[in-house]
mmCIF file of C-alpha atoms in Angstrom:
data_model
loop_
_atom_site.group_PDB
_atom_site.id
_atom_site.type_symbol
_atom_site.label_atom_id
_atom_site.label_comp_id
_atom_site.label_asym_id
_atom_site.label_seq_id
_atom_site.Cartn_x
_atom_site.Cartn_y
_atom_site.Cartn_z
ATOM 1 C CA UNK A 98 0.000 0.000 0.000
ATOM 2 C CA UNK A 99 3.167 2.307 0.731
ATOM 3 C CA UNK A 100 4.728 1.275 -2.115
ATOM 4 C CA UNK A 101 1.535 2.458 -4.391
ATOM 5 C CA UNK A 102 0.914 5.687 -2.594
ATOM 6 C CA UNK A 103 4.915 6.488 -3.405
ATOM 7 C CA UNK A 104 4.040 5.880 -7.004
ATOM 8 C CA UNK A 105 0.864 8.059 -6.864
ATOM 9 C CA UNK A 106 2.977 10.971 -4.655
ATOM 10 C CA UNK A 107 6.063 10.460 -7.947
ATOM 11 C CA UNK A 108 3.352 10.941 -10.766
ATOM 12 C CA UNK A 109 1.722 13.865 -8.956
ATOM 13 C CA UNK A 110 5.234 15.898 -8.369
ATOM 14 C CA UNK A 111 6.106 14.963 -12.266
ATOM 15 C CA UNK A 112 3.089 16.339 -13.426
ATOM 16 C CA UNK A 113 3.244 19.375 -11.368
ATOM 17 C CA UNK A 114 6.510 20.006 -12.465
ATOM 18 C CA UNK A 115 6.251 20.272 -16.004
ATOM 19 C CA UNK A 116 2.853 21.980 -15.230
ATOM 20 C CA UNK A 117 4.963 24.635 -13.627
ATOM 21 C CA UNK A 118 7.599 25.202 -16.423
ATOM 22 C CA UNK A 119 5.114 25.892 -18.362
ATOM 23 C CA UNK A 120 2.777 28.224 -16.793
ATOM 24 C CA UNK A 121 6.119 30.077 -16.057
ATOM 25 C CA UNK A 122 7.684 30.690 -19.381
ATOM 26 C CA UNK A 123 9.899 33.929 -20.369
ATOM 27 C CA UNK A 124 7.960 35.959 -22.117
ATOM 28 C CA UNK A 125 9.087 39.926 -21.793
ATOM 29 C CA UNK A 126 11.878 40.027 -24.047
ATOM 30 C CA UNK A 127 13.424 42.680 -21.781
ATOM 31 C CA UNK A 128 13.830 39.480 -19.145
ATOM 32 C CA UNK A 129 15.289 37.709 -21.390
ATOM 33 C CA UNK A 130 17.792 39.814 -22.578
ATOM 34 C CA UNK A 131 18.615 40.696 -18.999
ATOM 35 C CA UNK A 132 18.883 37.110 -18.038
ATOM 36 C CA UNK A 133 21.218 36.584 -21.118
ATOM 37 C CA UNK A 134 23.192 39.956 -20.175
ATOM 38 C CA UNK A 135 22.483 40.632 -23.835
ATOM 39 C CA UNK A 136 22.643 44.587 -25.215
ATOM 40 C CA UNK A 137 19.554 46.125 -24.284
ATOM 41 C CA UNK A 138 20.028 47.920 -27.474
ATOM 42 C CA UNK A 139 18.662 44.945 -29.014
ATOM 43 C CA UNK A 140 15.334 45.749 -26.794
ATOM 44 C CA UNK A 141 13.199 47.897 -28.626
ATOM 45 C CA UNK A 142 13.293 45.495 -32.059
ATOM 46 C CA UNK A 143 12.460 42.895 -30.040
ATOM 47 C CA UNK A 144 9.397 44.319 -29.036
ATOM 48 C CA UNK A 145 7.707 45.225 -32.289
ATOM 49 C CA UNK A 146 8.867 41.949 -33.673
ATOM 50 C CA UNK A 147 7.153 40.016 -30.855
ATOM 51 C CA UNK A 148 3.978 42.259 -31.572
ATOM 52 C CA UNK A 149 2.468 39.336 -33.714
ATOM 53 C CA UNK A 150 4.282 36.707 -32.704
ATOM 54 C CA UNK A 151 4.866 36.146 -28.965
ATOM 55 C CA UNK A 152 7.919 35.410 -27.427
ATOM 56 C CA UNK A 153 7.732 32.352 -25.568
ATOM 57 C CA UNK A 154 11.069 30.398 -23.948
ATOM 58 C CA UNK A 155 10.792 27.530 -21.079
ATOM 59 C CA UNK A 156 13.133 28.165 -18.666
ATOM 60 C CA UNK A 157 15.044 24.893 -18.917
ATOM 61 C CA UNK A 158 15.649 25.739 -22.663
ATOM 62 C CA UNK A 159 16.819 28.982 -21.673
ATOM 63 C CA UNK A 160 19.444 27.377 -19.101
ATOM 64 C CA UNK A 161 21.662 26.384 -22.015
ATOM 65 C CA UNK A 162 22.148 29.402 -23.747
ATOM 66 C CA UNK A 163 25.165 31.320 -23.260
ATOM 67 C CA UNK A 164 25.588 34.127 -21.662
ATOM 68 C CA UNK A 165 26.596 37.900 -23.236
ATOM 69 C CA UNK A 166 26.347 35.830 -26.740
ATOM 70 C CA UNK A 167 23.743 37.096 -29.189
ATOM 71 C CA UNK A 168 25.071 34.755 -31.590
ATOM 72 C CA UNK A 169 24.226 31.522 -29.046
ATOM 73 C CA UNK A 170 22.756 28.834 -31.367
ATOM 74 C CA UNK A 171 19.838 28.574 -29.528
ATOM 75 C CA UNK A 172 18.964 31.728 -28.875
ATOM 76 C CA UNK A 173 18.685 32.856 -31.934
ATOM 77 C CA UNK A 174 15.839 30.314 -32.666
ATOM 78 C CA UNK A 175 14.118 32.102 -30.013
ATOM 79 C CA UNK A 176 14.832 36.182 -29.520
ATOM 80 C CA UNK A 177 12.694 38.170 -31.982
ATOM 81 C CA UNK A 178 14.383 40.467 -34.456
ATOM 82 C CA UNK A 179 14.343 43.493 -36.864
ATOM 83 C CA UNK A 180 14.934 40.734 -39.705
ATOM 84 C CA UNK A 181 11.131 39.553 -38.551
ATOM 85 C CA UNK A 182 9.923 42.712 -39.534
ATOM 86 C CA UNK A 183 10.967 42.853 -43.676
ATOM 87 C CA UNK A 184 8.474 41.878 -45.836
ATOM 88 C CA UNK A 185 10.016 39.525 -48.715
ATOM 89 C CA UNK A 186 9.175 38.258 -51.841
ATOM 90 C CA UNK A 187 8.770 34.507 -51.849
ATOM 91 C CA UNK A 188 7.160 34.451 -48.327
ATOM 92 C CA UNK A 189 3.722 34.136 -47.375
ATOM 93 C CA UNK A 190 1.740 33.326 -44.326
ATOM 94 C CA UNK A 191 0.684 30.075 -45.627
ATOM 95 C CA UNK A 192 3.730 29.011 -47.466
ATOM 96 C CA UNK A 193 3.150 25.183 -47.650
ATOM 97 C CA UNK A 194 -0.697 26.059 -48.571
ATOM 98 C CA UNK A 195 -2.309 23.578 -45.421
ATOM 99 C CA UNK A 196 -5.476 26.150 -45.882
ATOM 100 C CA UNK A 197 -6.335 23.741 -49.169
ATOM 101 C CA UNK A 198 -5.498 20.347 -47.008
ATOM 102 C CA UNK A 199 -8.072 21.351 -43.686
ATOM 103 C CA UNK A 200 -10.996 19.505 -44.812
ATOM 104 C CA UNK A 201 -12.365 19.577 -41.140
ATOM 105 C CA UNK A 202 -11.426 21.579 -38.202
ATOM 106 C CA UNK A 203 -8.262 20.124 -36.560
ATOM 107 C CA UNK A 204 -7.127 18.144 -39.703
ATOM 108 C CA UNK A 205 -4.227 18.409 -42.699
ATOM 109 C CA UNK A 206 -4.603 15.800 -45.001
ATOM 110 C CA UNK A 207 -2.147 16.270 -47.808
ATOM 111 C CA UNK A 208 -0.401 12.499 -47.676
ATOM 112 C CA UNK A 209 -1.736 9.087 -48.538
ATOM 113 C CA UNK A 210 -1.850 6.887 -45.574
ATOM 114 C CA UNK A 211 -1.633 9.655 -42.823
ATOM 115 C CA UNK A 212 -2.583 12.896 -42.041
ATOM 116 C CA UNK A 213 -2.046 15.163 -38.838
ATOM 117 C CA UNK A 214 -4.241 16.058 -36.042
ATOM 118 C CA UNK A 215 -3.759 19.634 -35.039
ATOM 119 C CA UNK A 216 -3.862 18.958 -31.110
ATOM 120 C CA UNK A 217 -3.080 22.106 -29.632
ATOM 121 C CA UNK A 218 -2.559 25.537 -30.663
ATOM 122 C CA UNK A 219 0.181 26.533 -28.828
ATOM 123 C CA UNK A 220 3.853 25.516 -28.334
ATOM 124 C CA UNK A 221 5.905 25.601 -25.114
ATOM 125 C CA UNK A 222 8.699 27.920 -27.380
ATOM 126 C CA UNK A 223 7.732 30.006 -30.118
ATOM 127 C CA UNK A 224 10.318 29.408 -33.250
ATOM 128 C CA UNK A 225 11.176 32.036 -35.137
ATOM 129 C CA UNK A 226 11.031 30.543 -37.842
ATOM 130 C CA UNK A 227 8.068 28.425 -37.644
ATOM 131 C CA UNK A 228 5.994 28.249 -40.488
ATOM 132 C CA UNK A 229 2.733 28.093 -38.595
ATOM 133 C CA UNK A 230 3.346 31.568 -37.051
ATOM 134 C CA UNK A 231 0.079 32.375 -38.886
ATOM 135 C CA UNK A 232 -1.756 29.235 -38.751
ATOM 136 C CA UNK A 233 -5.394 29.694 -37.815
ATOM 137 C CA UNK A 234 -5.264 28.102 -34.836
ATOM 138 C CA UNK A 235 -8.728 29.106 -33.592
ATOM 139 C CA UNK A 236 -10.693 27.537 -36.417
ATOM 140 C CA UNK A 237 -8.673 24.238 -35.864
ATOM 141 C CA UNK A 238 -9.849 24.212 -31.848
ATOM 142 C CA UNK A 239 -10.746 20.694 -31.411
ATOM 143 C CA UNK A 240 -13.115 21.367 -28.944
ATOM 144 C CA UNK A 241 -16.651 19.070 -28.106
ATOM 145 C CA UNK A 242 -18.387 17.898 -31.175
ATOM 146 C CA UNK A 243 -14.839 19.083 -33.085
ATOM 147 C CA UNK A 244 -13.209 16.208 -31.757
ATOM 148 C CA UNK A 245 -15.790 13.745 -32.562
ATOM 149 C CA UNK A 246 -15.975 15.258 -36.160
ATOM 150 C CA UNK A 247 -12.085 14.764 -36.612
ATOM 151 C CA UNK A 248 -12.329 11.073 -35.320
ATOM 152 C CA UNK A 249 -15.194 10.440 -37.902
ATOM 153 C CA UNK A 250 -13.371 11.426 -40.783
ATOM 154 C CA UNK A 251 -10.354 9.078 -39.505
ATOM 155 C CA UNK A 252 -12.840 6.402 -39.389
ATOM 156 C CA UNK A 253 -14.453 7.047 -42.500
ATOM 157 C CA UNK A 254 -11.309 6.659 -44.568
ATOM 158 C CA UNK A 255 -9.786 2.964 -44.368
ATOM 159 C CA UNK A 256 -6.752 3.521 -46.383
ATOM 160 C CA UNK A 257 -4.996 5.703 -43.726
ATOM 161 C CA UNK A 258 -3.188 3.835 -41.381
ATOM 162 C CA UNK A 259 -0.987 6.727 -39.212
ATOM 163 C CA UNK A 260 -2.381 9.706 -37.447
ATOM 164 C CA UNK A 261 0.313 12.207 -36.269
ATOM 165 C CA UNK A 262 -0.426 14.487 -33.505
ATOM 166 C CA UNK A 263 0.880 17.718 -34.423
ATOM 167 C CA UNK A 264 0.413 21.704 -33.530
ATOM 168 C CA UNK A 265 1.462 23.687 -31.694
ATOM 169 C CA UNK A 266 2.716 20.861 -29.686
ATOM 170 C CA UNK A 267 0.011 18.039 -28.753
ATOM 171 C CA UNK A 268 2.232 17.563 -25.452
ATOM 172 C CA UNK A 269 0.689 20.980 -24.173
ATOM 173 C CA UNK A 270 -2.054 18.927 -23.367
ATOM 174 C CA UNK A 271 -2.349 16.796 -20.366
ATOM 175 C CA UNK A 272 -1.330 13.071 -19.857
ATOM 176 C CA UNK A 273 -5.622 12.358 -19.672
ATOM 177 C CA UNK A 274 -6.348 14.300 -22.350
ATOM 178 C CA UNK A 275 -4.189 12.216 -24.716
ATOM 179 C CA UNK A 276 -5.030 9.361 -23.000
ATOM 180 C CA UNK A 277 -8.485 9.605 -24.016
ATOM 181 C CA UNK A 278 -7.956 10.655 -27.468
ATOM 182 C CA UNK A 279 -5.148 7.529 -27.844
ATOM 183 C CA UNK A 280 -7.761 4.988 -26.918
ATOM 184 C CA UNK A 281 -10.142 6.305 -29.085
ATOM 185 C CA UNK A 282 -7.609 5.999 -32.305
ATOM 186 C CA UNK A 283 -6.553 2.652 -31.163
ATOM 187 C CA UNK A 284 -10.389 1.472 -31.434
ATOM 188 C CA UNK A 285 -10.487 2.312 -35.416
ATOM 189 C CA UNK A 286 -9.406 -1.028 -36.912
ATOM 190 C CA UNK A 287 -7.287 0.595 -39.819
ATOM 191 C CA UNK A 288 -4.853 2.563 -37.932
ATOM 192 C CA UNK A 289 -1.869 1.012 -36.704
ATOM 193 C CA UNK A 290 0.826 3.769 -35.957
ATOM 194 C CA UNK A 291 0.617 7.101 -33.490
ATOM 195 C CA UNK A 292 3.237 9.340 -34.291
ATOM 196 C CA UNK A 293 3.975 12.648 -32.294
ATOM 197 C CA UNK A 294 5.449 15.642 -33.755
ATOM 198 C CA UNK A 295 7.080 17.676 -30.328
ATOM 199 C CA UNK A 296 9.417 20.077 -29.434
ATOM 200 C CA UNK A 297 8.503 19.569 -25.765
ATOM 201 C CA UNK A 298 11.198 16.440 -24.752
ATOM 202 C CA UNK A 299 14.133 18.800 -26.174
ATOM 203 C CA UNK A 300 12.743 22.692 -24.184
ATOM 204 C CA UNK A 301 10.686 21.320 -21.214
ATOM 205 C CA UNK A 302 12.290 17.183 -20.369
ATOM 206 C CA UNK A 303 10.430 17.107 -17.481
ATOM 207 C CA UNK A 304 6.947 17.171 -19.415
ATOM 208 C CA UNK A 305 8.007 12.842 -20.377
ATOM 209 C CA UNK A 306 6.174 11.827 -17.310
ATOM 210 C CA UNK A 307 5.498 7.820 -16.438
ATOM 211 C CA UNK A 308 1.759 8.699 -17.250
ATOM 212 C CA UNK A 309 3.030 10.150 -20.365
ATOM 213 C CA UNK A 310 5.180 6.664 -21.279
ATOM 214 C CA UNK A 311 2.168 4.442 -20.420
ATOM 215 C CA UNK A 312 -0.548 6.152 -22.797
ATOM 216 C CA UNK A 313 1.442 6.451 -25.332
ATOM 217 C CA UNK A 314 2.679 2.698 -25.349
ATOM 218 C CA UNK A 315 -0.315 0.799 -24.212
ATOM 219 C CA UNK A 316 -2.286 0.368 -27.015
ATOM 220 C CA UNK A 317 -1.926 -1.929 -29.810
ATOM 221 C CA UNK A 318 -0.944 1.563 -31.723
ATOM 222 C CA UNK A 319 3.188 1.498 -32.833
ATOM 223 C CA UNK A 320 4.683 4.343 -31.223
ATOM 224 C CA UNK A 321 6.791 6.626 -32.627
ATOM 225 C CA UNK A 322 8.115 10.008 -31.682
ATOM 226 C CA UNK A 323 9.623 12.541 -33.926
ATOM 227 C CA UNK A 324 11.547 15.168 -32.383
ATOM 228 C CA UNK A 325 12.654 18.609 -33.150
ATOM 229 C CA UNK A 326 15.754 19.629 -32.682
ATOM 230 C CA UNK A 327 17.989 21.648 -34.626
ATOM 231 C CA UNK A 328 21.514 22.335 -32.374
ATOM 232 C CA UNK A 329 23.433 19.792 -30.390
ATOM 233 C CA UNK A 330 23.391 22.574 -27.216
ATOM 234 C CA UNK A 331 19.988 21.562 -27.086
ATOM 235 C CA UNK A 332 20.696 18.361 -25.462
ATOM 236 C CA UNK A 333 21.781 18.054 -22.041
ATOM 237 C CA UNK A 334 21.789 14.992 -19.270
ATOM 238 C CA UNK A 335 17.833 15.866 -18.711
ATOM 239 C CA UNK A 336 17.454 15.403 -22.208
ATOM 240 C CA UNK A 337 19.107 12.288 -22.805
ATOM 241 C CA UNK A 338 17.138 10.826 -19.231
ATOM 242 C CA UNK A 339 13.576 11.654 -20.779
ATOM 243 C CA UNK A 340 14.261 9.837 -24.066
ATOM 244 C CA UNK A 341 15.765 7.346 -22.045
ATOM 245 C CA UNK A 342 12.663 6.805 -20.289
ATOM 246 C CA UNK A 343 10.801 6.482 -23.574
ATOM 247 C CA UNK A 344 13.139 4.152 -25.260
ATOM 248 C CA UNK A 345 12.424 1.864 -22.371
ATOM 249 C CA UNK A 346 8.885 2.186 -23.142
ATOM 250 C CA UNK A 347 9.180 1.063 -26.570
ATOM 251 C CA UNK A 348 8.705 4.386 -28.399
ATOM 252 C CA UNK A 349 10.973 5.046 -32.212
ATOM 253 C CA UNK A 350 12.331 7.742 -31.409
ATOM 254 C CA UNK A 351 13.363 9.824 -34.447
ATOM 255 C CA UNK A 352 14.484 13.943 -34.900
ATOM 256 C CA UNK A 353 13.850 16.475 -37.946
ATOM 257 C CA UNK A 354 15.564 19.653 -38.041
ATOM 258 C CA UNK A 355 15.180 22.700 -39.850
ATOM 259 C CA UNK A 356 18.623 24.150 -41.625
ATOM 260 C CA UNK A 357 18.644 27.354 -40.351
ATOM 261 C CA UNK A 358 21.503 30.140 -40.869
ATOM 262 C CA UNK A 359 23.643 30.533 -38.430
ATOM 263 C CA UNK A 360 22.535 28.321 -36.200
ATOM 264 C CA UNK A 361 23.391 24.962 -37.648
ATOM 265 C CA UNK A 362 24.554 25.579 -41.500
ATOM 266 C CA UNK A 363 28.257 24.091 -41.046
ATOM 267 C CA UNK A 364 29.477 20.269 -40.920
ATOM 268 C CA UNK A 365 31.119 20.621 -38.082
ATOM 269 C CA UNK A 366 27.427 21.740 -36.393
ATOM 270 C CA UNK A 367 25.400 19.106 -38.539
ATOM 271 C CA UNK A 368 27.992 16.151 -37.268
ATOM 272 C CA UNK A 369 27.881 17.016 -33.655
ATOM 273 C CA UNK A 370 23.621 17.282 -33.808
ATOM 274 C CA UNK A 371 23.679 13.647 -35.210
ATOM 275 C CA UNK A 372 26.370 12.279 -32.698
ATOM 276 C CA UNK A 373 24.344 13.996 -30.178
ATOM 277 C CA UNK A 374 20.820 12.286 -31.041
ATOM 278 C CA UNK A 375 22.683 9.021 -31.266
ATOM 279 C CA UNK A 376 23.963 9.391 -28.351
ATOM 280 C CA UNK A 377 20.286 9.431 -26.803
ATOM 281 C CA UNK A 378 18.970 7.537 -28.764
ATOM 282 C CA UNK A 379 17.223 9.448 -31.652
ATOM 283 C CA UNK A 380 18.032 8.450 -35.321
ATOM 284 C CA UNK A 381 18.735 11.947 -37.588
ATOM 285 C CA UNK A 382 15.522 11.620 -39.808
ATOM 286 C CA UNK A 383 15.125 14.774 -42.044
ATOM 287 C CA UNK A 384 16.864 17.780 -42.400
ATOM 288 C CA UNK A 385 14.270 20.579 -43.688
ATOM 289 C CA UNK A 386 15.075 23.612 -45.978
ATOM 290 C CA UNK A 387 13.634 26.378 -44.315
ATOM 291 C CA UNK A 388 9.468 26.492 -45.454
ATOM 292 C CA UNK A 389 9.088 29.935 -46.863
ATOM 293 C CA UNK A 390 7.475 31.840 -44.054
ATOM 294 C CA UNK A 391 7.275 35.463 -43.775
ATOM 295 C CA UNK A 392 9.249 36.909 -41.175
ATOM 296 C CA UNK A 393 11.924 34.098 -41.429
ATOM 297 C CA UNK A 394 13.875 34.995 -44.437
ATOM 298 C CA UNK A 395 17.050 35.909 -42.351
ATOM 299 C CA UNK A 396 17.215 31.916 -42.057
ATOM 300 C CA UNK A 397 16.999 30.879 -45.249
ATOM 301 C CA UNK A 398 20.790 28.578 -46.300
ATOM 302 C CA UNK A 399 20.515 28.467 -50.399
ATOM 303 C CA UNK A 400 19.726 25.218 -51.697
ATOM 304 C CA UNK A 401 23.349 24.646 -53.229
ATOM 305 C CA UNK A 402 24.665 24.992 -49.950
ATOM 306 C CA UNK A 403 22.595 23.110 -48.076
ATOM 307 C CA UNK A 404 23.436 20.369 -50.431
ATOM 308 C CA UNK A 405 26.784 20.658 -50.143
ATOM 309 C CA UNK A 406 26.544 20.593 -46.486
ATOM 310 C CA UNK A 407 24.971 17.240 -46.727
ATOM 311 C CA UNK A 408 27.301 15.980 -49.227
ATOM 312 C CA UNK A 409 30.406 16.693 -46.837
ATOM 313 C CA UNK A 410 28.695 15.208 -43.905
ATOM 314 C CA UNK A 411 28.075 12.186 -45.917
ATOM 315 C CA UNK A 412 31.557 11.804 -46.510
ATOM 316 C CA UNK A 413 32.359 11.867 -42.572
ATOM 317 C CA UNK A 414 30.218 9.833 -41.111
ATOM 318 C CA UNK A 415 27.951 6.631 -41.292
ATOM 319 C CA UNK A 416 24.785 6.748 -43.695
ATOM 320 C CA UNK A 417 22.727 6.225 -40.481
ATOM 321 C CA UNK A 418 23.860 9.447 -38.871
ATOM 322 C CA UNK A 419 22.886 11.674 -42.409
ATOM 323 C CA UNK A 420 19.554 13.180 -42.106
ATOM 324 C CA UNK A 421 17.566 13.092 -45.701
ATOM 325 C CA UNK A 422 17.904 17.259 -47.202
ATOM 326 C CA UNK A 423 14.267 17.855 -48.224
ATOM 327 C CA UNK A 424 11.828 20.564 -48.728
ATOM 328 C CA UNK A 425 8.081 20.463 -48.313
ATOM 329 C CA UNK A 426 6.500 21.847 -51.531
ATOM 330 C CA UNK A 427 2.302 22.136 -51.765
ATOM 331 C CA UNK A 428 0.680 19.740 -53.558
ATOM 332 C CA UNK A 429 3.212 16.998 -53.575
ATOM 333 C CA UNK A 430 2.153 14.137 -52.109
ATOM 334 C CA UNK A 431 5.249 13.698 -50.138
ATOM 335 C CA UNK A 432 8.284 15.559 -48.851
ATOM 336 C CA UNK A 433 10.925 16.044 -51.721
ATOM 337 C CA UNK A 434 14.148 14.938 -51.426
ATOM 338 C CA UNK A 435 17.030 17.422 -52.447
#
């Protein structure tokens, strides 16, 4: 009876925790650059550039930055910027057109066999350069009847066998929550993989609770976990512990990063990401050109170069450590390879 009432008191404090870190995210860019001992110079751009687009930084992300470096990997992923403010050609706030693949609130269908669930509108860090900055989050609530109408078009379409639970980041959402929804996919025969799209494992570790581990395995559903993580800073020993924890489960664990100047557009910073995820565990799965995003032009590597990055990382290591180059385009029925 002891024993049970420790295991109740361990899942309580692990869900509180990660509860916490998120309710108590750095938001104010003028903390952050004070916490960073950054140039308050850099202040007043990052306020009009977080006008539209919040900033939003767990704290246990924000514990690996350096400090008095604006040119930390990580933190430029995170700070807003006057480049955020240029309008340029090429961009749009759509840029891989998911307005013409939302047949029902809370979907995008655009591939054969699988399709994503838009979970939650809201991430625990806000990318720069994410390409659903502008996503219309609040017409894709799945709220009520909106969940049941996303489950029946699931159910209505046999050939699909994976549903992907994407965002935002579907971890926001609480260990029942998912629980719930996970049973409910695991009763419709033709499905037979649960994938997860999250950023949450690499910026908040603490959110891979037991509870989490046990929904997510526990069905007859595969499990597989795609990460997103684009630096090898970005892994520490709390890190490598979570995805420990759901290795043990039984969970593929696999990581797609986005090629982003000057963060990660060298070998030397591509090699030491893959020996990284290897080292906990994660295979390298894609590396993404940059999707065309307003406000995230400043990011952009030019396709030559990102192919010659991969090249020359090819040549240095094993194939199972090179992430596939590729760029969403609309309308293609898959991503395409570079």
């Amino acid at each position: 009876m002891a024993r049970n009432a420790a295991v109740g008191e361990i899942t309580v404090l692990e869900q509180r925790r990660w509860q916490e870190e998120l309710a108590d995210l750095v938001t104010d860019p003028a903390e952050l650059i004070e916490l960073l001992g950054l140039d308050p110079a850099q202040l007043p751009q990052a306020l009009r550039a977080s006008g539209d687009f919040p900033l939003r930084v767990p704290r246990p992300f924000l514990k690996r930055m350096r400090c008095r470096d604006p040119s930390d990997p990580l933190l430029l992923q995170v700070l807003p910027g006057a480049p955020e403010l240029q309008v340029n050609t090429g961009f749009s706030a759509d840029p891989l057109d998911e307005a013409r693949a939302n047949p029902v609130p809370g979907v995008v269908h655009k591939y054969r066999g699988r399709l994503l669930l838009i979970a939650a509108g809201q991430c625990a860090v806000n990318c720069r350069y994410c390409f659903r900055r502008q996503f219309p989050y609040g017409d894709n609530h799945l709220s009520g009847g909106r969940w049941q109408e996303a489950l029946d078009y699931i159910r209505e379409r046999d050939e699909l066998r994976e549903v992907i639970l994407s965002g935002g980041d579907p971890l926001v959402l609480g260990d029942r929550q998912l629980a719930r929804l996970t049973q409910e996919l695991a009763e419709i025969e033709h499905l037979d993989k649960l994938r997860v799209h999250s950023r949450l494992p690499i910026v908040v570790p603490s959110r891979i609770t037991d509870e989490l581990v046990h929904w997510f395995t526990s069905t007859r559903l595969k499990p597989v976990l795609v990460l997103h993580c684009n630096h090898a800073n970005e892994i520490d020993g709390e890190v490598q512990a979570a995805l420990a924890k759901l290795r043990a489960g039984g969970v593929t664990l696999l990581n797609q990063a986005v090629l982003l100047r000057g963060v990660n557009d060298s070998v030397g910073a591509l090699a030491d990401l893959s020996e990284a995820l290897f080292d906990a565990g994660v295979l390298p799965y894609y590396l993404h050109q940059l999707d065309r995003v307003q406000g995230a032009a400043h990011f952009e590597v030019e396709t030559g170069r990102a192919q010659w990055l991969v090249e020359q990382l090819r040549n240095r290591m094993p194939g199972y450590l090179v992430p596939r180059l590729v760029r969403e385009i609309p309308g293609q029925r898959s991503k395409s390879p570079l």
